[in-house]
C-alpha cells in the first residue's frame, strides 16, 4: 500500500483513524517515562495556533486552524507529556509550512516532530527545509522537517560498596 493510498484511507475511514491513533498511544505508553522519546511524521493534522491552556505543548507559531486530526494530535501530546517542536520556534512562514501542494495554492503545516516536555530545553531549533530530497520517487509535496537537538547526558556510575569489617567477631590477641 502506498503512502498516499494509506493517507487517503485513514482520512476517509474514521475507524482506521481511531485504530491508528490507538496503536500509537499503546506504543507510546509502552516506553518508559525516563526514556527519550521522539515521534515524527505526517500526522495529516493542522494544530493551529496555541492558546494559554496548551502553550507548553504547542508554542505560539502554529499555522492555520485546528482540525479534527489536529485536536487528536494535541490530545495525544497532552496525554503523553509531549511538545510539538516545530511550532515553538519563530521562523518565516515558508519554514513553518511543511506541505505545498502541486497546484501551488494549498499550503499547510501537517508534519510534526514531538518529544517529551522533560527534554524541551534540548531542542535548539526545529523547522521545515525547502528543496530537501524527501526520498519519494514520485516527487513529494512535503518538505523535510528537522530538529537540532543537543542532549546533555550524565554518566551514572554505580557506587562501589565499601568493604566493612565486623569488629565484633575479631578476637582480642591479648587474652
Short mmCIF file of C-alpha atoms in Angstrom, two decimals:
data_model
loop_
_atom_site.label_atom_id
_atom_site.label_comp_id
_atom_site.label_asym_id
_atom_site.label_seq_id
_atom_site.Cartn_x
_atom_site.Cartn_y
_atom_site.Cartn_z
CA UNK A 1 0.00 0.00 0.00
CA UNK A 2 1.47 3.37 -0.95
CA UNK A 3 1.75 6.30 1.41
CA UNK A 4 -0.85 8.35 -0.49
CA UNK A 5 -3.35 5.46 -0.52
CA UNK A 6 -2.87 4.87 3.20
CA UNK A 7 -3.22 8.59 3.89
CA UNK A 8 -6.46 8.80 1.91
CA UNK A 9 -7.86 5.65 3.54
CA UNK A 10 -7.14 6.93 7.05
CA UNK A 11 -8.70 10.31 6.25
CA UNK A 12 -11.87 8.79 4.81
CA UNK A 13 -12.33 5.93 7.28
CA UNK A 14 -12.87 7.10 10.86
CA UNK A 15 -12.45 3.54 12.21
CA UNK A 16 -8.95 3.27 10.70
CA UNK A 17 -8.14 6.74 12.01
CA UNK A 18 -9.16 5.81 15.58
CA UNK A 19 -7.37 2.48 15.27
CA UNK A 20 -4.14 4.15 14.13
CA UNK A 21 -4.23 6.67 16.98
CA UNK A 22 -4.94 3.82 19.43
CA UNK A 23 -1.90 1.89 18.20
CA UNK A 24 0.26 5.00 18.50
CA UNK A 25 -0.97 5.58 22.06
CA UNK A 26 -0.38 1.95 23.02
CA UNK A 27 3.16 2.05 21.63
CA UNK A 28 3.94 5.35 23.39
CA UNK A 29 2.59 4.01 26.70
CA UNK A 30 4.93 1.03 26.49
CA UNK A 31 8.01 3.30 26.54
CA UNK A 32 9.35 4.17 29.99
CA UNK A 33 8.81 7.79 31.05
CA UNK A 34 12.54 8.19 31.76
CA UNK A 35 13.47 7.26 28.17
CA UNK A 36 14.00 9.86 25.46
CA UNK A 37 11.10 9.70 23.02
CA UNK A 38 10.73 11.33 19.61
CA UNK A 39 7.62 10.86 17.48
CA UNK A 40 7.84 12.31 13.98
CA UNK A 41 5.77 12.09 10.86
CA UNK A 42 2.94 13.24 8.67
CA UNK A 43 0.02 13.34 11.08
CA UNK A 44 -2.38 14.76 8.48
CA UNK A 45 -3.26 17.26 11.19
CA UNK A 46 -3.44 21.02 11.48
CA UNK A 47 -2.95 22.08 15.09
CA UNK A 48 -3.21 25.82 14.51
CA UNK A 49 -2.01 28.45 16.95
CA UNK A 50 -1.85 27.80 20.65
CA UNK A 51 -3.98 29.16 23.42
CA UNK A 52 -2.92 29.82 27.03
CA UNK A 53 -4.02 26.41 28.32
CA UNK A 54 -1.84 24.39 25.96
CA UNK A 55 1.01 26.77 25.15
CA UNK A 56 3.51 24.46 26.89
CA UNK A 57 2.98 21.77 24.24
CA UNK A 58 2.27 23.88 21.16
CA UNK A 59 4.20 27.07 21.30
CA UNK A 60 2.66 30.03 19.51
CA UNK A 61 3.72 29.57 15.90
CA UNK A 62 1.17 27.05 14.66
CA UNK A 63 -0.26 27.84 11.21
CA UNK A 64 -3.89 27.67 10.09
CA UNK A 65 -6.78 26.42 12.19
CA UNK A 66 -7.12 23.23 14.23
CA UNK A 67 -8.91 20.36 12.53
CA UNK A 68 -10.23 17.09 13.99
CA UNK A 69 -6.92 15.27 13.46
CA UNK A 70 -5.14 18.29 14.93
CA UNK A 71 -7.22 18.02 18.09
CA UNK A 72 -6.36 14.31 18.29
CA UNK A 73 -2.65 15.18 17.99
CA UNK A 74 -2.96 17.84 20.71
CA UNK A 75 -4.76 15.34 22.99
CA UNK A 76 -2.07 12.72 22.28
CA UNK A 77 0.66 15.24 23.17
CA UNK A 78 -1.15 16.22 26.39
CA UNK A 79 -1.67 12.59 27.46
CA UNK A 80 1.98 11.68 26.85
CA UNK A 81 3.60 14.93 28.07
CA UNK A 82 4.99 15.75 24.63
CA UNK A 83 5.80 19.06 23.00
CA UNK A 84 5.42 19.75 19.26
CA UNK A 85 8.88 21.09 18.46
CA UNK A 86 8.47 22.63 15.03
CA UNK A 87 5.96 25.23 16.21
CA UNK A 88 7.75 26.50 19.32
CA UNK A 89 10.34 28.45 17.33
CA UNK A 90 9.68 31.60 15.34
CA UNK A 91 10.59 31.30 11.66
CA UNK A 92 9.36 32.87 8.47
CA UNK A 93 6.16 31.20 7.23
CA UNK A 94 7.91 29.21 4.50
CA UNK A 95 9.95 27.43 7.19
CA UNK A 96 6.85 26.65 9.25
CA UNK A 97 4.74 25.19 6.43
CA UNK A 98 5.51 21.53 5.72
CA UNK A 99 3.36 20.77 2.67
CA UNK A 100 2.94 22.71 -0.57
CA UNK A 101 0.51 21.02 -2.95
CA UNK A 102 1.31 20.59 -6.61
CA UNK A 103 -1.31 23.20 -7.54
CA UNK A 104 0.90 25.80 -5.83
CA UNK A 105 -2.00 27.21 -3.84
CA UNK A 106 -2.65 24.82 -0.95
CA UNK A 107 -0.12 25.11 1.85
CA UNK A 108 -0.30 23.51 5.29
CA UNK A 109 1.61 22.62 8.42
CA UNK A 110 0.80 18.90 8.88
CA UNK A 111 4.15 17.21 9.55
CA UNK A 112 5.43 17.39 13.11
CA UNK A 113 8.20 16.31 15.46
CA UNK A 114 7.15 15.64 19.05
CA UNK A 115 9.34 14.93 22.05
CA UNK A 116 8.90 14.70 25.80
CA UNK A 117 8.36 18.01 27.61
CA UNK A 118 11.10 17.00 30.04
CA UNK A 119 13.64 17.33 27.21
CA UNK A 120 12.21 20.52 25.66
CA UNK A 121 15.34 22.51 26.51
CA UNK A 122 17.46 20.10 24.47
CA UNK A 123 15.76 21.20 21.23
CA UNK A 124 17.69 24.15 19.87
CA UNK A 125 15.69 24.63 16.66
CA UNK A 126 13.10 22.88 14.54
CA UNK A 127 11.74 23.87 11.12
CA UNK A 128 10.99 22.70 7.60
CA UNK A 129 13.50 22.89 4.75
CA UNK A 130 12.62 23.69 1.17
CA UNK A 131 14.28 21.70 -1.59
CA UNK A 132 15.46 18.81 0.58
CA UNK A 133 15.14 15.40 -1.04
CA UNK A 134 12.37 13.64 0.89
CA UNK A 135 13.12 10.28 -0.72
CA UNK A 136 9.89 9.96 -2.70
CA UNK A 137 10.36 8.75 -6.26
CA UNK A 138 7.07 10.33 -7.33
CA UNK A 139 8.13 13.74 -6.04
CA UNK A 140 6.66 14.51 -2.66
CA UNK A 141 4.83 17.73 -1.95
CA UNK A 142 6.10 17.61 1.64
CA UNK A 143 9.12 19.44 2.96
CA UNK A 144 11.74 17.92 5.21
CA UNK A 145 11.13 18.73 8.89
CA UNK A 146 14.21 18.58 11.10
CA UNK A 147 15.14 19.44 14.66
CA UNK A 148 18.53 20.36 16.11
CA UNK A 149 18.81 18.54 19.40
CA UNK A 150 21.63 18.78 21.92
CA UNK A 151 21.39 16.10 24.58
CA UNK A 152 23.29 16.65 27.77
CA UNK A 153 23.51 13.26 29.38
CA UNK A 154 25.41 12.44 32.53
CA UNK A 155 27.05 9.10 33.13
CA UNK A 156 25.59 7.36 36.11
CA UNK A 157 28.27 5.48 37.96
CA UNK A 158 27.43 2.77 40.38
CA UNK A 159 28.64 3.36 43.89
CA UNK A 160 31.31 0.92 44.89
CA UNK A 161 30.24 -0.81 48.02
CA UNK A 162 32.67 -0.31 50.87
CA UNK A 163 34.15 -3.42 52.37
CA UNK A 164 33.34 -3.42 56.05
CA UNK A 165 34.73 -5.50 58.88
CA UNK A 166 32.62 -6.94 61.62
CA UNK A 167 34.68 -5.84 64.61
CA UNK A 168 32.53 -7.88 66.99
CA UNK A 169 33.84 -11.15 65.56
CA UNK A 170 37.52 -10.20 65.78
CA UNK A 171 39.43 -11.92 68.55
CA UNK A 172 41.47 -9.97 71.07
CA UNK A 173 45.11 -11.32 70.86
CA UNK A 174 45.89 -10.12 74.43
CA UNK A 175 43.68 -12.69 76.14
#
